[in-house]
mmCIF file of C-alpha atoms in Angstrom:
data_model
loop_
_atom_site.group_PDB
_atom_site.id
_atom_site.type_symbol
_atom_site.label_atom_id
_atom_site.label_comp_id
_atom_site.label_asym_id
_atom_site.label_seq_id
_atom_site.Cartn_x
_atom_site.Cartn_y
_atom_site.Cartn_z
ATOM 1 C CA MET A 1 -8.631 -25.592 0.584
ATOM 2 C CA LEU A 2 -7.639 -22.394 -1.201
ATOM 3 C CA TRP A 3 -10.610 -20.588 0.321
ATOM 4 C CA SER A 4 -9.723 -21.789 3.818
ATOM 5 C CA LEU A 5 -6.110 -20.714 3.324
ATOM 6 C CA ARG A 6 -7.204 -17.248 2.236
ATOM 7 C CA SER A 7 -9.533 -17.002 5.237
ATOM 8 C CA ARG A 8 -6.741 -17.909 7.649
ATOM 9 C CA LEU A 9 -4.415 -15.364 6.067
ATOM 10 C CA SER A 10 -7.104 -12.665 6.225
ATOM 11 C CA VAL A 11 -7.694 -13.359 9.900
ATOM 12 C CA CYS A 12 -3.952 -13.030 10.506
ATOM 13 C CA GLY A 13 -3.895 -9.666 8.714
ATOM 14 C CA VAL A 14 -1.758 -10.940 5.842
ATOM 15 C CA THR A 15 -2.159 -9.339 2.402
ATOM 16 C CA THR A 16 -2.178 -12.040 -0.279
ATOM 17 C CA VAL A 17 -0.525 -11.130 -3.583
ATOM 18 C CA LEU A 18 -0.702 -12.468 -7.148
ATOM 19 C CA VAL A 19 2.298 -11.494 -9.301
ATOM 20 C CA VAL A 20 1.658 -11.156 -13.062
ATOM 21 C CA ASP A 21 4.557 -10.549 -15.453
ATOM 22 C CA ASP A 22 5.486 -12.196 -18.762
ATOM 23 C CA ASP A 23 9.182 -12.214 -17.830
ATOM 24 C CA PHE A 24 9.859 -15.207 -15.567
ATOM 25 C CA MET A 25 12.907 -13.623 -13.919
ATOM 26 C CA VAL A 26 11.141 -10.314 -13.282
ATOM 27 C CA ALA A 27 8.171 -12.135 -11.768
ATOM 28 C CA LYS A 28 10.554 -14.063 -9.537
ATOM 29 C CA LEU A 29 12.296 -10.847 -8.453
ATOM 30 C CA HIS A 30 9.030 -9.077 -7.637
ATOM 31 C CA SER A 31 7.837 -12.138 -5.728
ATOM 32 C CA ARG A 32 10.983 -12.009 -3.639
ATOM 33 C CA TYR A 33 10.488 -8.295 -2.905
ATOM 34 C CA VAL A 34 6.982 -9.070 -1.647
ATOM 35 C CA SER A 35 7.870 -12.204 0.302
ATOM 36 C CA VAL A 36 10.488 -10.535 2.512
ATOM 37 C CA MET A 37 7.934 -8.045 3.831
ATOM 38 C CA ASP A 38 6.040 -8.726 7.023
ATOM 39 C CA GLY A 39 2.312 -8.946 6.436
ATOM 40 C CA PHE A 40 2.517 -10.014 2.779
ATOM 41 C CA THR A 41 2.618 -13.383 1.060
ATOM 42 C CA VAL A 42 2.730 -14.373 -2.617
ATOM 43 C CA VAL A 43 -0.010 -16.905 -3.332
ATOM 44 C CA GLY A 44 0.515 -17.212 -7.079
ATOM 45 C CA VAL A 45 2.446 -16.152 -10.181
ATOM 46 C CA ALA A 46 1.121 -15.845 -13.744
ATOM 47 C CA HIS A 47 2.862 -14.963 -17.012
ATOM 48 C CA ASN A 48 -0.086 -14.093 -19.259
ATOM 49 C CA GLY A 49 -3.533 -12.582 -18.966
ATOM 50 C CA ALA A 50 -5.552 -15.777 -19.209
ATOM 51 C CA ASP A 51 -3.518 -17.473 -16.481
ATOM 52 C CA ALA A 52 -3.795 -14.338 -14.353
ATOM 53 C CA LEU A 53 -7.596 -14.401 -14.551
ATOM 54 C CA ARG A 54 -7.736 -18.109 -13.749
ATOM 55 C CA ALA A 55 -5.370 -17.627 -10.806
ATOM 56 C CA ALA A 56 -7.394 -14.676 -9.505
ATOM 57 C CA GLU A 57 -10.583 -16.748 -9.706
ATOM 58 C CA ARG A 58 -8.950 -19.641 -7.866
ATOM 59 C CA LEU A 59 -6.895 -17.774 -5.276
ATOM 60 C CA ARG A 60 -8.924 -14.576 -4.722
ATOM 61 C CA PRO A 61 -5.838 -12.479 -3.828
ATOM 62 C CA ASP A 62 -6.075 -9.179 -1.990
ATOM 63 C CA LEU A 63 -3.679 -7.560 -4.455
ATOM 64 C CA VAL A 64 -2.396 -8.243 -7.951
ATOM 65 C CA LEU A 65 0.913 -6.826 -9.193
ATOM 66 C CA LEU A 66 0.112 -6.437 -12.857
ATOM 67 C CA ASP A 67 2.219 -5.751 -15.942
ATOM 68 C CA ILE A 68 0.706 -3.938 -18.926
ATOM 69 C CA TYR A 69 2.549 -5.869 -21.616
ATOM 70 C CA LEU A 70 1.363 -9.485 -21.579
ATOM 71 C CA PRO A 71 1.569 -11.896 -24.533
ATOM 72 C CA ASP A 72 -2.174 -12.514 -24.949
ATOM 73 C CA MET A 73 -3.869 -9.367 -23.603
ATOM 74 C CA ASP A 74 -2.797 -6.176 -21.900
ATOM 75 C CA GLY A 75 -2.923 -5.744 -18.146
ATOM 76 C CA ILE A 76 -5.651 -3.122 -18.290
ATOM 77 C CA ASP A 77 -7.974 -5.624 -19.950
ATOM 78 C CA VAL A 78 -7.073 -8.114 -17.221
ATOM 79 C CA LEU A 79 -8.080 -5.598 -14.555
ATOM 80 C CA ARG A 80 -11.321 -4.763 -16.368
ATOM 81 C CA ALA A 81 -12.142 -8.470 -16.523
ATOM 82 C CA LEU A 82 -11.484 -8.783 -12.794
ATOM 83 C CA ARG A 83 -13.829 -5.885 -12.087
ATOM 84 C CA THR A 84 -16.525 -7.429 -14.291
ATOM 85 C CA ALA A 85 -16.204 -10.759 -12.457
ATOM 86 C CA GLU A 86 -16.579 -8.971 -9.107
ATOM 87 C CA GLU A 87 -19.696 -7.164 -10.331
ATOM 88 C CA GLN A 88 -21.244 -10.438 -11.481
ATOM 89 C CA ASP A 89 -20.421 -12.228 -8.216
ATOM 90 C CA THR A 90 -21.092 -9.907 -5.289
ATOM 91 C CA SER A 91 -19.860 -12.539 -2.813
ATOM 92 C CA ARG A 92 -16.419 -12.445 -4.405
ATOM 93 C CA PRO A 93 -13.822 -10.500 -2.371
ATOM 94 C CA SER A 94 -12.461 -7.462 -4.192
ATOM 95 C CA THR A 95 -8.915 -7.519 -5.551
ATOM 96 C CA ASP A 96 -6.822 -4.359 -5.677
ATOM 97 C CA ALA A 97 -4.315 -3.787 -8.470
ATOM 98 C CA LEU A 98 -0.902 -2.158 -8.614
ATOM 99 C CA PHE A 99 0.548 -1.802 -12.112
ATOM 100 C CA ILE A 100 4.263 -2.495 -12.532
ATOM 101 C CA THR A 101 5.265 -1.783 -16.096
ATOM 102 C CA ALA A 102 7.581 -0.059 -18.533
ATOM 103 C CA ALA A 103 4.617 1.631 -20.267
ATOM 104 C CA ARG A 104 5.047 5.404 -19.993
ATOM 105 C CA ASP A 105 2.308 6.646 -22.322
ATOM 106 C CA ALA A 106 -0.033 9.063 -20.551
ATOM 107 C CA GLY A 107 -3.037 7.460 -22.249
ATOM 108 C CA VAL A 108 -2.114 4.075 -20.806
ATOM 109 C CA ILE A 109 -1.685 5.565 -17.339
ATOM 110 C CA ARG A 110 -5.083 7.259 -17.641
ATOM 111 C CA ALA A 111 -6.668 3.967 -18.728
ATOM 112 C CA ALA A 112 -5.098 2.168 -15.753
ATOM 113 C CA LEU A 113 -6.509 4.787 -13.395
ATOM 114 C CA ARG A 114 -9.981 4.515 -14.933
ATOM 115 C CA ALA A 115 -9.849 0.727 -14.696
ATOM 116 C CA GLY A 116 -9.400 1.038 -10.952
ATOM 117 C CA ALA A 117 -5.645 0.683 -10.304
ATOM 118 C CA LEU A 118 -4.432 1.896 -6.920
ATOM 119 C CA HIS A 119 -1.067 2.998 -8.270
ATOM 120 C CA TYR A 120 1.331 2.695 -11.183
ATOM 121 C CA LEU A 121 5.067 1.997 -10.898
ATOM 122 C CA ILE A 122 7.256 2.537 -13.963
ATOM 123 C CA LYS A 123 10.130 0.106 -14.505
ATOM 124 C CA PRO A 124 12.922 0.147 -13.589
ATOM 125 C CA PHE A 125 12.493 0.907 -9.908
ATOM 126 C CA ASN A 126 14.238 -0.186 -6.737
ATOM 127 C CA ARG A 127 12.931 -2.540 -4.098
ATOM 128 C CA SER A 128 12.097 0.224 -1.623
ATOM 129 C CA ALA A 129 9.776 1.919 -4.148
ATOM 130 C CA LEU A 130 7.696 -1.237 -4.510
ATOM 131 C CA GLN A 131 7.709 -1.996 -0.802
ATOM 132 C CA GLU A 132 6.597 1.534 0.019
ATOM 133 C CA GLN A 133 3.623 1.120 -2.307
ATOM 134 C CA LEU A 134 2.807 -2.243 -0.725
ATOM 135 C CA ARG A 135 2.763 -0.626 2.714
ATOM 136 C CA HIS A 136 0.484 2.051 1.314
ATOM 137 C CA VAL A 137 -1.907 -0.568 -0.101
ATOM 138 C CA ALA A 138 -2.033 -2.419 3.234
ATOM 139 C CA ALA A 139 -2.672 0.831 5.131
ATOM 140 C CA LEU A 140 -5.386 1.837 2.677
ATOM 141 C CA ARG A 141 -7.165 -1.518 2.911
ATOM 142 C CA THR A 142 -7.040 -1.384 6.705
ATOM 143 C CA ARG A 143 -8.348 2.165 6.751
ATOM 144 C CA LEU A 144 -11.281 1.295 4.502
ATOM 145 C CA ASP A 145 -12.069 -1.780 6.609
ATOM 146 C CA GLU A 146 -12.135 0.355 9.767
ATOM 147 C CA LEU A 147 -14.160 3.249 8.387
ATOM 148 C CA GLY A 148 -17.820 3.347 9.178
ATOM 149 C CA GLU A 149 -18.897 6.792 8.077
ATOM 150 C CA ALA A 150 -16.115 8.708 6.327
ATOM 151 C CA ARG A 151 -15.227 12.339 6.893
ATOM 152 C CA GLN A 152 -14.071 14.475 3.980
ATOM 153 C CA GLU A 153 -10.480 14.347 5.216
ATOM 154 C CA ASP A 154 -10.694 10.527 5.174
ATOM 155 C CA VAL A 155 -11.901 10.616 1.577
ATOM 156 C CA ASP A 156 -9.197 13.115 0.582
ATOM 157 C CA GLN A 157 -6.505 10.879 1.996
ATOM 158 C CA ILE A 158 -7.932 7.707 0.436
ATOM 159 C CA PHE A 159 -8.131 9.281 -3.006
ATOM 160 C CA GLY A 160 -4.816 11.072 -2.626
ATOM 161 C CA THR A 161 -6.315 14.530 -3.088
ATOM 162 C CA ARG A 162 -5.322 17.644 -1.196
ATOM 163 C CA PRO A 163 -7.694 20.436 -0.266
ATOM 164 C CA PRO A 164 -6.729 23.991 -1.365
ATOM 165 C CA GLY A 165 -4.039 25.505 0.827
ATOM 166 C CA SER A 166 -2.808 22.170 2.191
ATOM 167 C CA ARG A 167 0.931 21.725 2.447
ATOM 168 C CA GLU A 168 2.932 19.651 0.055
ATOM 169 C CA LEU A 169 5.333 17.194 1.664
ATOM 170 C CA PRO A 170 8.912 18.422 1.904
ATOM 171 C CA LYS A 171 11.456 16.975 -0.465
ATOM 172 C CA GLY A 172 12.513 13.496 0.626
ATOM 173 C CA LEU A 173 9.198 12.602 2.266
ATOM 174 C CA ALA A 174 6.742 10.298 0.492
ATOM 175 C CA ALA A 175 2.955 10.408 0.799
ATOM 176 C CA PRO A 176 2.456 6.632 1.334
ATOM 177 C CA THR A 177 4.932 6.613 4.225
ATOM 178 C CA ALA A 178 3.391 9.785 5.677
ATOM 179 C CA ASP A 179 0.001 8.050 5.573
ATOM 180 C CA LEU A 180 1.494 5.019 7.326
ATOM 181 C CA VAL A 181 3.017 7.134 10.112
ATOM 182 C CA GLU A 182 -0.242 9.067 10.491
ATOM 183 C CA ARG A 183 -2.198 5.819 10.841
ATOM 184 C CA THR A 184 0.290 4.600 13.412
ATOM 185 C CA LEU A 185 -0.108 7.809 15.408
ATOM 186 C CA ARG A 186 -3.898 7.712 15.208
ATOM 187 C CA ALA A 187 -3.871 4.127 16.477
ATOM 188 C CA ARG A 188 -1.902 5.187 19.569
ATOM 189 C CA PRO A 189 -3.807 8.123 21.085
ATOM 190 C CA GLU A 190 -1.643 7.916 24.200
ATOM 191 C CA GLY A 191 1.393 8.799 22.076
ATOM 192 C CA LEU A 192 4.546 6.984 21.070
ATOM 193 C CA SER A 193 8.254 7.466 20.526
ATOM 194 C CA ALA A 194 10.111 7.379 17.207
ATOM 195 C CA SER A 195 11.394 3.899 18.057
ATOM 196 C CA GLU A 196 7.883 2.619 18.776
ATOM 197 C CA CYS A 197 6.578 4.192 15.574
ATOM 198 C CA ALA A 198 9.401 2.611 13.585
ATOM 199 C CA GLU A 199 8.653 -0.824 15.019
ATOM 200 C CA ALA A 200 4.893 -0.536 14.436
ATOM 201 C CA GLY A 201 5.288 0.729 10.877
ATOM 202 C CA THR A 202 8.257 -1.444 9.835
ATOM 203 C CA LEU A 203 10.374 1.664 9.226
ATOM 204 C CA SER A 204 13.834 2.738 10.263
ATOM 205 C CA ARG A 205 13.960 4.876 13.401
ATOM 206 C CA VAL A 206 15.536 7.743 11.448
ATOM 207 C CA SER A 207 12.759 7.652 8.854
ATOM 208 C CA ALA A 208 10.015 7.485 11.482
ATOM 209 C CA ARG A 209 11.545 10.429 13.342
ATOM 210 C CA ARG A 210 11.591 12.566 10.168
ATOM 211 C CA TYR A 211 7.885 12.041 9.544
ATOM 212 C CA LEU A 212 6.981 12.536 13.202
ATOM 213 C CA GLU A 213 8.914 15.814 13.287
ATOM 214 C CA TYR A 214 7.167 16.889 10.081
ATOM 215 C CA PHE A 215 3.748 16.300 11.658
ATOM 216 C CA ALA A 216 4.845 18.107 14.811
ATOM 217 C CA GLY A 217 6.153 21.043 12.764
ATOM 218 C CA THR A 218 2.864 21.372 10.885
ATOM 219 C CA GLY A 219 0.781 21.273 14.046
ATOM 220 C CA ARG A 220 -0.773 17.875 13.410
ATOM 221 C CA ALA A 221 1.110 16.168 16.250
ATOM 222 C CA GLU A 222 2.244 17.417 19.608
ATOM 223 C CA VAL A 223 5.545 16.566 21.264
ATOM 224 C CA THR A 224 6.084 15.902 24.954
ATOM 225 C CA LEU A 225 9.253 14.950 26.792
ATOM 226 C CA ARG A 226 9.379 11.937 29.063
ATOM 227 C CA TYR A 227 12.316 11.438 31.386
ATOM 228 C CA GLY A 228 13.508 7.923 32.090
ATOM 229 C CA GLY A 229 16.259 6.261 34.039
ATOM 230 C CA THR A 230 18.972 7.456 31.654
ATOM 231 C CA GLY A 231 18.310 11.092 32.496
ATOM 232 C CA ARG A 232 17.891 11.927 28.838
ATOM 233 C CA PRO A 233 14.387 12.994 27.784
ATOM 234 C CA GLU A 234 12.528 10.884 25.249
ATOM 235 C CA ARG A 235 10.433 12.723 22.672
ATOM 236 C CA ARG A 236 6.915 11.325 22.426
ATOM 237 C CA TYR A 237 4.421 12.231 19.734
ATOM 238 C CA ARG A 238 0.637 12.330 19.859
ATOM 239 C CA TRP A 239 -1.688 12.947 16.905
ATOM 240 C CA ILE A 240 -3.921 15.985 17.303
ATOM 241 C CA GLY A 241 -4.950 16.514 13.646
#
């Protein structure tokens, strides 16, 4: 039954999430942040490492939100155990991990990266910070699913690296959201408006417009004007790389 549920959710493009935190109220809060987002559903909650591993085995989530500080083992060991289980069972779907923790030690962050975490959020943070990372995870999973043979620019974007001489994002713009807007543009080669981009990417129109204008200003998107019945031109954007 659990397998069939996961299959149905995967077909519908829903990212299934397991929330792991020793604090019951924090786990409940993070679950609520996830549940209000389109395209995401919480399939389980665990409050220690052993329960997290059992839940991951049973539910096979796409993503686990994982705390470092757990009462029986740390979150990095949980992730390592997940990776070992995937290596031993090649038919098992892979589970991505996003750490959500108060641990600030650089050694811990390095260990999380080496264990295979996609990202690392330091508590406290606001809801939008988590939701932005969730959008990034969904976009990354989709991109990897769609890739056949990767180009270097695909690899650079997946790993978050920037080639020498590439531009840093202006202040106020975030890389995960920029990636989301880029994917939206690439998926619509005929072009789209800021409103259409906002709807497709679950963003505000103002936010979508800022990123579209950034891509246009850096020569990665072109802008055309389309005149409608109102007499006012609509700006439409098309990705040109």
